Coordinates of C-alpha atoms in Angstrom, one line a residue:
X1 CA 52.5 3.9 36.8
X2 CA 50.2 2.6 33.7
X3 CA 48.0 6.3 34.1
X4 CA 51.2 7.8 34.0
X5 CA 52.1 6.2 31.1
X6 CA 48.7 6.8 29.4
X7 CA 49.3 10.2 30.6
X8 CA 52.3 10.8 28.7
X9 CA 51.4 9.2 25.3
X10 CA 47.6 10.3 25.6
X11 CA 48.2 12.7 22.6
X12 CA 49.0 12.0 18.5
X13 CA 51.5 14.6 19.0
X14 CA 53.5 12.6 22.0
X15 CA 53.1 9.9 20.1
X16 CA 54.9 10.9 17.1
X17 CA 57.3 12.6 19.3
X18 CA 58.4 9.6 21.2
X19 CA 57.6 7.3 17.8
X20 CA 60.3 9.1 16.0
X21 CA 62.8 9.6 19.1
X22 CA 62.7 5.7 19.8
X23 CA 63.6 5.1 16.1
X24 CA 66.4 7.5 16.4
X25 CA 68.1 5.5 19.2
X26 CA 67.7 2.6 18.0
X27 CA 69.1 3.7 14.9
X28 CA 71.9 5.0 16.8
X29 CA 72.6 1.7 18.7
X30 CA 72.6 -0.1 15.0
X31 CA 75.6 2.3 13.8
X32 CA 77.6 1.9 17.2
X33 CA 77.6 -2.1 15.9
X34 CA 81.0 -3.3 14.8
X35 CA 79.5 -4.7 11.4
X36 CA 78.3 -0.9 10.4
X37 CA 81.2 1.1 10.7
X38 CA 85.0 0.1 9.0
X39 CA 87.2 -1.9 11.2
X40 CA 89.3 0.6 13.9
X41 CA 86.8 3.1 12.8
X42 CA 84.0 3.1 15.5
X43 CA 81.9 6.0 16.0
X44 CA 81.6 8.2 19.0
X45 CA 78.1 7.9 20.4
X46 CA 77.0 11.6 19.2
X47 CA 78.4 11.0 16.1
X48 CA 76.5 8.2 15.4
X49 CA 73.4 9.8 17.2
X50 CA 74.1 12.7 14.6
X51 CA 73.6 10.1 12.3
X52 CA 70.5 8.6 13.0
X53 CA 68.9 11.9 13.7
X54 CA 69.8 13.2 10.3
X55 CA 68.4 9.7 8.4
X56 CA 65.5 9.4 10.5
X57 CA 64.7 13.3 10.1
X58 CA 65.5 13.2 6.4
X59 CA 68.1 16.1 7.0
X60 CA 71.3 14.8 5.3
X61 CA 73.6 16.5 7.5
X62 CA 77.1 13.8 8.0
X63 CA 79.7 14.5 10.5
X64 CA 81.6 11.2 9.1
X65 CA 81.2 10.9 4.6
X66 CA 78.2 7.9 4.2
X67 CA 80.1 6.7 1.5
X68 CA 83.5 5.6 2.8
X69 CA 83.2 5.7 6.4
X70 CA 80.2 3.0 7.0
X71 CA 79.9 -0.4 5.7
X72 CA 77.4 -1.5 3.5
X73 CA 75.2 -2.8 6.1
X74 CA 75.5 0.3 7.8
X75 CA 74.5 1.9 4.9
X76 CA 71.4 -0.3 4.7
X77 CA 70.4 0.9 7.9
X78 CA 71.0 4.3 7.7
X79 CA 68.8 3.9 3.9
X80 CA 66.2 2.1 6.3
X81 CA 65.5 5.0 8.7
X82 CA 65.6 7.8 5.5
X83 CA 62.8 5.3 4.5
X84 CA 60.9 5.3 7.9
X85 CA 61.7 9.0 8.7
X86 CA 60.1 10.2 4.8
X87 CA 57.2 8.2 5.5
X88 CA 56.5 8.2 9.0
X89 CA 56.7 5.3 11.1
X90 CA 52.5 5.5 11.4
X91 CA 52.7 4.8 8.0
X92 CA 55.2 2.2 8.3
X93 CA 53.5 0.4 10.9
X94 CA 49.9 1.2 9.2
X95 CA 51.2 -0.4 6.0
X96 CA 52.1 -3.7 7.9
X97 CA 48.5 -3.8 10.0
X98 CA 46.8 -3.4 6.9
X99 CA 49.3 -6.2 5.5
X100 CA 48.4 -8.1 8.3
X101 CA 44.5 -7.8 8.1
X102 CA 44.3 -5.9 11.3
X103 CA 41.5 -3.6 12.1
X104 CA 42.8 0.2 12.5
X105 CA 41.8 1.9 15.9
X106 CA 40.7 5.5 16.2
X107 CA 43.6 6.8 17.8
X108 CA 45.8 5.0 15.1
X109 CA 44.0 7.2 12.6
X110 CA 44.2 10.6 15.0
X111 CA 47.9 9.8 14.8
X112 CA 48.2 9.3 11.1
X113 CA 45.9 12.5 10.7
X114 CA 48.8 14.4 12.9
X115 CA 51.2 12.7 11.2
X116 CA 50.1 12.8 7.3
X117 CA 49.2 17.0 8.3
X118 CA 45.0 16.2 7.5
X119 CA 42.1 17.9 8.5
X120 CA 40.2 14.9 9.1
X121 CA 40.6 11.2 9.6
X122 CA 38.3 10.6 6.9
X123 CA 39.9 8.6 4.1
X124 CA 42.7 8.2 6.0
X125 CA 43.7 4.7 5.3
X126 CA 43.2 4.9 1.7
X127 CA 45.8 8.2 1.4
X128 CA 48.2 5.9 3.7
X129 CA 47.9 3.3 0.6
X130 CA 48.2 5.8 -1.9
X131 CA 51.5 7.2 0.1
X132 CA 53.1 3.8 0.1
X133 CA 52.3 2.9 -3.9
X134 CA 53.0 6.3 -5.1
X135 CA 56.4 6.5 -2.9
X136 CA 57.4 3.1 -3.9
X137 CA 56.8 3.3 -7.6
X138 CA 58.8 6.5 -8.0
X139 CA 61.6 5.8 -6.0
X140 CA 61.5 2.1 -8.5
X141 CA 61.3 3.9 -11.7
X142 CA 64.4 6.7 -10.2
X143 CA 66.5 3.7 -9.1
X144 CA 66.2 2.4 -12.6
X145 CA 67.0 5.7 -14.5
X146 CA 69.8 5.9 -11.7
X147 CA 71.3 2.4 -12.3
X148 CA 71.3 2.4 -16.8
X149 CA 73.0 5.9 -16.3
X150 CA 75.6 4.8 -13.3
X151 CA 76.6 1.3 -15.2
X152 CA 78.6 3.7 -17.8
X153 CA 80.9 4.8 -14.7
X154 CA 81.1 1.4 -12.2
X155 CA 80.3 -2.0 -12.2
X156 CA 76.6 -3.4 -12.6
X157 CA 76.3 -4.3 -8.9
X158 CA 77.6 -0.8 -7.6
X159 CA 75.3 0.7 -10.0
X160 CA 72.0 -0.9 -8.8
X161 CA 73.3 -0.4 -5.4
X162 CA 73.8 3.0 -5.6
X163 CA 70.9 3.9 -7.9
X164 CA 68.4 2.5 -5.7
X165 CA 70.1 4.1 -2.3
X166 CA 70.6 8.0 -4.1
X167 CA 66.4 7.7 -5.3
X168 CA 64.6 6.8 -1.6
X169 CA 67.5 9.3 -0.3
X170 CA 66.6 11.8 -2.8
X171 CA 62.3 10.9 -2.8
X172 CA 62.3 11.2 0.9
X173 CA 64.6 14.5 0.4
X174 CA 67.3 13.5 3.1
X175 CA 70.4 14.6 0.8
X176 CA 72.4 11.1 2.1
X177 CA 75.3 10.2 -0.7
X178 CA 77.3 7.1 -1.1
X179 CA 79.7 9.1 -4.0
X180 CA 82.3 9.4 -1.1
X181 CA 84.4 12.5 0.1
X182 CA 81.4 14.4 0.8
X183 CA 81.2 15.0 -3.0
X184 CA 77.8 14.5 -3.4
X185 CA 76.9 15.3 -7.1
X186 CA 79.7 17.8 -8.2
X187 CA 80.9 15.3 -10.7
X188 CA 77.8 15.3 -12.7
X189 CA 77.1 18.8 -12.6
X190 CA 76.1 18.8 -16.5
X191 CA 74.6 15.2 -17.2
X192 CA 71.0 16.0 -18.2
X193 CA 70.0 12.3 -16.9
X194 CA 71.4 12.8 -13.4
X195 CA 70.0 16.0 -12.6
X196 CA 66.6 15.5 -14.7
X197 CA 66.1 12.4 -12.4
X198 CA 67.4 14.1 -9.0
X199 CA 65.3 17.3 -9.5
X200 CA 62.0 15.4 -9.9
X201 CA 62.4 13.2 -7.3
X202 CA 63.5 16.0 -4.6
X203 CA 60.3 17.7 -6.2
X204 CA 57.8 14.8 -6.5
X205 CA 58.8 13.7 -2.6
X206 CA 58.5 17.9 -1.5
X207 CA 54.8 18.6 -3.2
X208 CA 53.2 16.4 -0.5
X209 CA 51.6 12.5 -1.1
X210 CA 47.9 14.9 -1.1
X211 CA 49.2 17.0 -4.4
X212 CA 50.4 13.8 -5.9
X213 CA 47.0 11.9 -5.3
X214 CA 45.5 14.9 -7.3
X215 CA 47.4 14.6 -10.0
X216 CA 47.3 11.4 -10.2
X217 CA 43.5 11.4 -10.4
X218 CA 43.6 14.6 -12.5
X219 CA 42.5 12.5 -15.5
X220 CA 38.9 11.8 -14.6
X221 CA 37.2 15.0 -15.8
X222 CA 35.0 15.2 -12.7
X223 CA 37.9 15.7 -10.5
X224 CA 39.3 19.3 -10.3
X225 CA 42.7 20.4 -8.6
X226 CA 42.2 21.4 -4.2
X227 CA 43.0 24.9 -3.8
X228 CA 46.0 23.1 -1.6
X229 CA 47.0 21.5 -4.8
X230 CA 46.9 24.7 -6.8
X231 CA 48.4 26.9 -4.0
X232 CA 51.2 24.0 -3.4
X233 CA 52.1 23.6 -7.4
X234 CA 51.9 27.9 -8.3
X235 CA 54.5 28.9 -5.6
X236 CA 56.6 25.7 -5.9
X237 CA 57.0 26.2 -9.5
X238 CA 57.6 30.2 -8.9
X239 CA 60.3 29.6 -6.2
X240 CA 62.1 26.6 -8.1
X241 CA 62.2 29.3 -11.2
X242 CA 62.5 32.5 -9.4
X243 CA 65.4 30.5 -7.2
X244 CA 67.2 29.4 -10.2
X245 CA 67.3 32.8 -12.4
X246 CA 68.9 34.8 -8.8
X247 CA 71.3 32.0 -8.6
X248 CA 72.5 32.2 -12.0
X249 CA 72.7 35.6 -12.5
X250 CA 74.9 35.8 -9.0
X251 CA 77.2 32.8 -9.8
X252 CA 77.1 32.7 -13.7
X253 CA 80.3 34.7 -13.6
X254 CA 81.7 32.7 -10.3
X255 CA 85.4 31.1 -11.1
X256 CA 84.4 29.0 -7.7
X257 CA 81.4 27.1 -9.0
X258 CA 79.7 28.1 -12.3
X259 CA 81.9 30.3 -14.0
X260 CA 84.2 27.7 -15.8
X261 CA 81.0 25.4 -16.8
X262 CA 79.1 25.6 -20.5
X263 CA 75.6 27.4 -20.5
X264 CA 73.4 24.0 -20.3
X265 CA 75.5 23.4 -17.5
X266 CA 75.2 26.1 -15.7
X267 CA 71.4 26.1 -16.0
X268 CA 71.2 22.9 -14.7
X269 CA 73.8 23.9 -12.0
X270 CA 71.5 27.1 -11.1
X271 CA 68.0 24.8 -11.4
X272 CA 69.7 21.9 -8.7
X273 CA 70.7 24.6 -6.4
X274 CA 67.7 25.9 -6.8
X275 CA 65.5 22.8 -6.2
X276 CA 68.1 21.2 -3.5
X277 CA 67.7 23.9 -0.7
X278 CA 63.6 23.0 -0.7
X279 CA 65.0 20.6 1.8
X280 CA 66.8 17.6 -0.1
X281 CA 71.0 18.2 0.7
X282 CA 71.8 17.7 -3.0
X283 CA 74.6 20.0 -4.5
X284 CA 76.6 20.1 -7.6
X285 CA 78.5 23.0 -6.9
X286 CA 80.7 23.4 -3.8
X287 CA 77.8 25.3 -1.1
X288 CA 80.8 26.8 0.3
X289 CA 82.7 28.8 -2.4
X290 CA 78.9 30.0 -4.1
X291 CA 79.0 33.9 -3.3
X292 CA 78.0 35.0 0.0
X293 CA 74.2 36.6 -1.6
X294 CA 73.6 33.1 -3.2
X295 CA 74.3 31.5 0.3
X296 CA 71.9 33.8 2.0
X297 CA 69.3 33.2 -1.2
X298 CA 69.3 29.8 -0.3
X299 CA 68.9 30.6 3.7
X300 CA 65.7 32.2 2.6
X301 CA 64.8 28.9 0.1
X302 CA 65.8 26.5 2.8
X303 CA 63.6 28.3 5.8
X304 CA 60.3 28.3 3.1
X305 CA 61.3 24.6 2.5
X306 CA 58.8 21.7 1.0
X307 CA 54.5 21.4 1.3
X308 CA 52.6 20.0 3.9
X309 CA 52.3 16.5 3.9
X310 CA 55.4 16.2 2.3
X311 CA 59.0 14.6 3.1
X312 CA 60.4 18.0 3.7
X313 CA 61.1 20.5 6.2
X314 CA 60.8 24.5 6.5
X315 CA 57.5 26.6 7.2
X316 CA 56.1 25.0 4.7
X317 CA 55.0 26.6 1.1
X318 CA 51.4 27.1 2.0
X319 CA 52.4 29.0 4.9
X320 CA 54.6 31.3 3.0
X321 CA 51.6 31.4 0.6
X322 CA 49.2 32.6 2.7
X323 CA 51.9 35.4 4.5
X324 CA 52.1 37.0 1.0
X325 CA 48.4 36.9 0.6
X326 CA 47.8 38.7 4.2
X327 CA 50.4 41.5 2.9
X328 CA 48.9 41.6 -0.4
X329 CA 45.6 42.0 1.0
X330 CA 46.7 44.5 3.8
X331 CA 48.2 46.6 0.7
X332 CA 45.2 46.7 -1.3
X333 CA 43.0 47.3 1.9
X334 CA 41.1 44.7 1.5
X335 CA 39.8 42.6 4.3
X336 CA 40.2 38.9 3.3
X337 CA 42.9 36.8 2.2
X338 CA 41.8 35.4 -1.4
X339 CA 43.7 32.8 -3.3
X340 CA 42.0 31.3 -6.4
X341 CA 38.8 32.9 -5.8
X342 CA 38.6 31.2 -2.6
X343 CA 38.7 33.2 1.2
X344 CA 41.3 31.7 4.0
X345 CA 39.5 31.2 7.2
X346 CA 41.2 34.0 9.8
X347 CA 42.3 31.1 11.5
X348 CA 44.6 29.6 9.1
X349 CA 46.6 32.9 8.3
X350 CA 46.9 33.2 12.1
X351 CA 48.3 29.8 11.7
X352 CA 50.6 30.8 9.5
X353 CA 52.2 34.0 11.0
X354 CA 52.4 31.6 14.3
X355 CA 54.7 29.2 12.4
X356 CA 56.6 31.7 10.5
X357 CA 57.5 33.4 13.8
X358 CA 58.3 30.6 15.8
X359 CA 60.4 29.0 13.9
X360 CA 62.3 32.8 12.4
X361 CA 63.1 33.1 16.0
X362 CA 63.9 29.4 16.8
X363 CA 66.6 30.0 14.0
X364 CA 68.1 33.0 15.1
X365 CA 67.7 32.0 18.6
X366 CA 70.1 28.8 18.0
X367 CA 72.2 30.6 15.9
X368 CA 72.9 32.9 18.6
X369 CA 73.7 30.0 20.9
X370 CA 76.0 28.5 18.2
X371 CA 77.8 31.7 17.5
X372 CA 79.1 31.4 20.9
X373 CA 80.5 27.5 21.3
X374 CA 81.5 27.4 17.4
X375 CA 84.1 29.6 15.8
X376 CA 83.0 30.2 12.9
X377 CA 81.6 32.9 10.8
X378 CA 77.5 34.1 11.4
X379 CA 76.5 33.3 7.7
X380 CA 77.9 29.4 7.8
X381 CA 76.6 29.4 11.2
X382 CA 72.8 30.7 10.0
X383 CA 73.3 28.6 6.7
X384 CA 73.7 25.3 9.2
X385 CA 70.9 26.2 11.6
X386 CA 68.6 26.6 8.6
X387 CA 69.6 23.8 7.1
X388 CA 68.8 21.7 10.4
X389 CA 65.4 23.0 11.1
X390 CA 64.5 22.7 7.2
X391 CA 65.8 19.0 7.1
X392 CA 68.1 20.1 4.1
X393 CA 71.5 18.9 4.2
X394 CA 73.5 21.2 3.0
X395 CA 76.4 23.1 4.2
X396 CA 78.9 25.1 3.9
X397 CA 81.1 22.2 6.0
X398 CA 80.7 23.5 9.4
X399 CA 79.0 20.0 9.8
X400 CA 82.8 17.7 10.4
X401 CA 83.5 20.5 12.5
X402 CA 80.9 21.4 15.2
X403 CA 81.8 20.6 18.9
X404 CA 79.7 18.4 21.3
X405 CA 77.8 20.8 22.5
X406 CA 77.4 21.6 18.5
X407 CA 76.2 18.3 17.5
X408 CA 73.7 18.2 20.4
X409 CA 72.2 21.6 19.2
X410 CA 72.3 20.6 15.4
X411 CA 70.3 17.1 16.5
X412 CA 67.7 19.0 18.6
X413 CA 67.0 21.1 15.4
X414 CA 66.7 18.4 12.7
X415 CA 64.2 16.7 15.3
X416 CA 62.3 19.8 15.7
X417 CA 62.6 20.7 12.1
X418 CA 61.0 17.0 11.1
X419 CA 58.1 16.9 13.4
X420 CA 57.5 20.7 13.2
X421 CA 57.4 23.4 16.0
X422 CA 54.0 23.7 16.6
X423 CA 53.6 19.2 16.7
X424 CA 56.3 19.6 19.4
X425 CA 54.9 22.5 20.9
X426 CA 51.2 20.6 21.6
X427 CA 53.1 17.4 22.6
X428 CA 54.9 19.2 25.6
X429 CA 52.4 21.9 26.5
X430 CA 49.5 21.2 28.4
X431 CA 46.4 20.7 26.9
X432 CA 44.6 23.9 26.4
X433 CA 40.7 24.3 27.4
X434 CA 38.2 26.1 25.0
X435 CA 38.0 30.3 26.5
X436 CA 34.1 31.3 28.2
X437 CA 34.8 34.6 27.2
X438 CA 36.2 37.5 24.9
X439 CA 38.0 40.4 26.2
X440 CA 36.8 43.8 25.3
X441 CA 38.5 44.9 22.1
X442 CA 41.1 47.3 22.2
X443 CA 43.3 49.3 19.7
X444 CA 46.6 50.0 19.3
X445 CA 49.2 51.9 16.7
X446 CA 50.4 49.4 13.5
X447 CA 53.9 50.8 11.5

């Protein structure tokens, strides 16, 4: 029994798997508690399973509105597992070892290098440090710039409360609200401090803690930007940008969403929207009446998703990087990918077009499946499929709708959409030994 065991959790890949599955049930177990839900209000089992999935996976998906249907305490816990989820509960548990003055094993640091997406376990305990001061102090100073602006609307208490709960949500990039009826931030769709605050936290928590330890240590002249650093920042900026100018120009003259709003508002309408679908759930426009060529924009946005390393979801920026850079290459005839001067290893493009095509089918596979037990139309269906397996949040309010079988599909996604395909591939395959030999090479017909 104790080899099986050893068996079964031998890998960092099983370990993360069944790390983040045990924090999802007992997350679950929390909200089914009478003190976390309103009285006469107790939650199915799935629902609340939903729940803990969507925290713990940083999704933001709600079949039940945060904000009026759970307590405060259940509030608390569902803030708690956002918290665990954006992290990682290695870094959780690393943070209190270290707290503790307990020595770090080697297979601790194999799991934090799975689990922090490193190529080595060198310096490993010092980037978990870095993680936990840089996470905490920016989700501090949002909470503050959250509270002074919310004290102007509700009373002080309410507005620390919430301050503090809408910047780990929005760090971590889950998309969780407490504004109630699923409102999220429609109603300040044109405050500059809002959406100033929002947009860099959801972009701050989506860069990756590796990109924020270079810029932090930018200053010292010695120190130059990673070409992960450059590669992350260059098509972040260019999608946030790009994403924001295609959603304007579709919804600027949209009576639904953007059309009755002032210019400044409407550019910090198109920049949220634009931001939000790189896997944080924010909105300040209703997702569902935004035209049906902005919804599919933001399909595409929500599939690239946030960095490596990061809080987010999706394929990953790099990966979408280096795709580009294997067409561009291929058009110019040229033989390496080459980004900043420097060459990608075969490997890692071959990396790349793995992930891209596992999880492209993944999407359209479940969307297949949920075209048939939910009645609704392919595009919402495709918008909430995406938005699971990115860890986004938003939708187009299929979510209060989906059936059992639904919900069960939705919760497999956000858990495969937090640890990544190919993690959860590795955990349940078997482990692959290293090939004796090479085929002959053979040729076929391309396009």
């Amino acid at each position: 029994m104790r080899k099986l065991l050893r068996s079964i959790v031998a890998s960092p890949p099983r370990i993360l798997v069944l790390g983040f599955a045990a924090i999802i049930f007992l997350g679950a177990g929390l909200l089914m508690l009478p003190f976390s839900h309103l009285q006469g209000a107790a939650p199915r089992f799935i629902d609340a399973l939903f729940t803990a999935t969507s925290a713990t996976c940083v999704t933001g998906l709600v079949v039940v509105d945060t904000g009026t249907y759970w307590t405060t305490a259940g509030q608390i816990i569902i803030l708690a597992m956002i918290q665990i989820g954006g992290l990682g509960f290695m870094t959780m548990s690393t943070l209190f070892a270290i707290m503790l003055k307990r020595r770090i094993s080697l297979k601790e640091r194999l799991v934090l290098q799975e689990a922090l997406n490193q190529s080595s376990v060198e310096g490993i305990i010092r980037l978990v440090r870095k993680v936990v001061v840089y996470s905490l102090t920016i989700e501090l100073t949002g909470a503050i710039l959250f509270a002074i602006r919310f004290m102007f609307d509700m009373p002080v208490g309410e507005a620390i409360y919430k301050g503090v709960f809408h910047a780990v949500s929005f760090f971590n990039n889950a998309g969780f609200d407490i504004m109630g009826d699923y409102r999220s931030l429609v109603d300040y769709v044109g405050d500059p401090l809002v959406n100033v605050v929002t947009m860099l936290l959801i972009i701050l928590g989506g860069l990756g803690f590796v990109v924020l330890a270079d810029l932090v240590e930018i200053r010292n002249p010695k120190r130059k930007l990673s070409l992960h650093s450059k590669v992350v920042l260059s098509m972040s900026g260019f999608l946030i940008v790009a994403g924001a100018a295609v959603i304007l120009l579709f919804e600027f003259t949209n009576a639904r969403t953007m059309g009755p709003l002032g210019f400044g508002e409407k550019i910090f309408a198109a920049f949220m929207q634009s931001v939000s679908p790189r896997t944080a759930g924010v909105n300040s426009v209703d997702v569902g009446a935004l035209r049906q060529a902005t919804q599919f924009i933001i399909v595409i946005l929500m599939f690239i998703g946030a960095s490596p390393g990061s809080t987010g979801g999706g394929i990953k920026t790099t990966t979408f990087t280096a795709l580009v850079g294997a067409v561009s290459a291929m058009i110019r005839g040229k033989e390496d990918v080459v980004l900043f001067r420097y060459r990608l290893a075969q490997e890692r493009v071959y990396k790349a077009l793995t992930v891209t095509l596992f999880a492209f089918g993944l999407v359209i596979l479940v969307t297949m499946i949920l075209s048939t037990t939910e009645d609704h139309g392919f595009l919402m269906i495709l918008f909430e499929v995406t938005s699971a397996f990115g860890t986004v949040g938003l939708s187009m309010g299929l979510t209060a709708q989906l059936t059992v079988a639904g919900k069960i599909i939705i919760i497999l996604m956000m858990f495969i959409g937090r640890l990544g395909p190919l993690t959860l591939t590795y955990a349940l395959g078997p482990k692959q030994g290293r090939a004796l030999y090479r085929n002959a090479e053979g040729k076929i017909i391309i396009g």
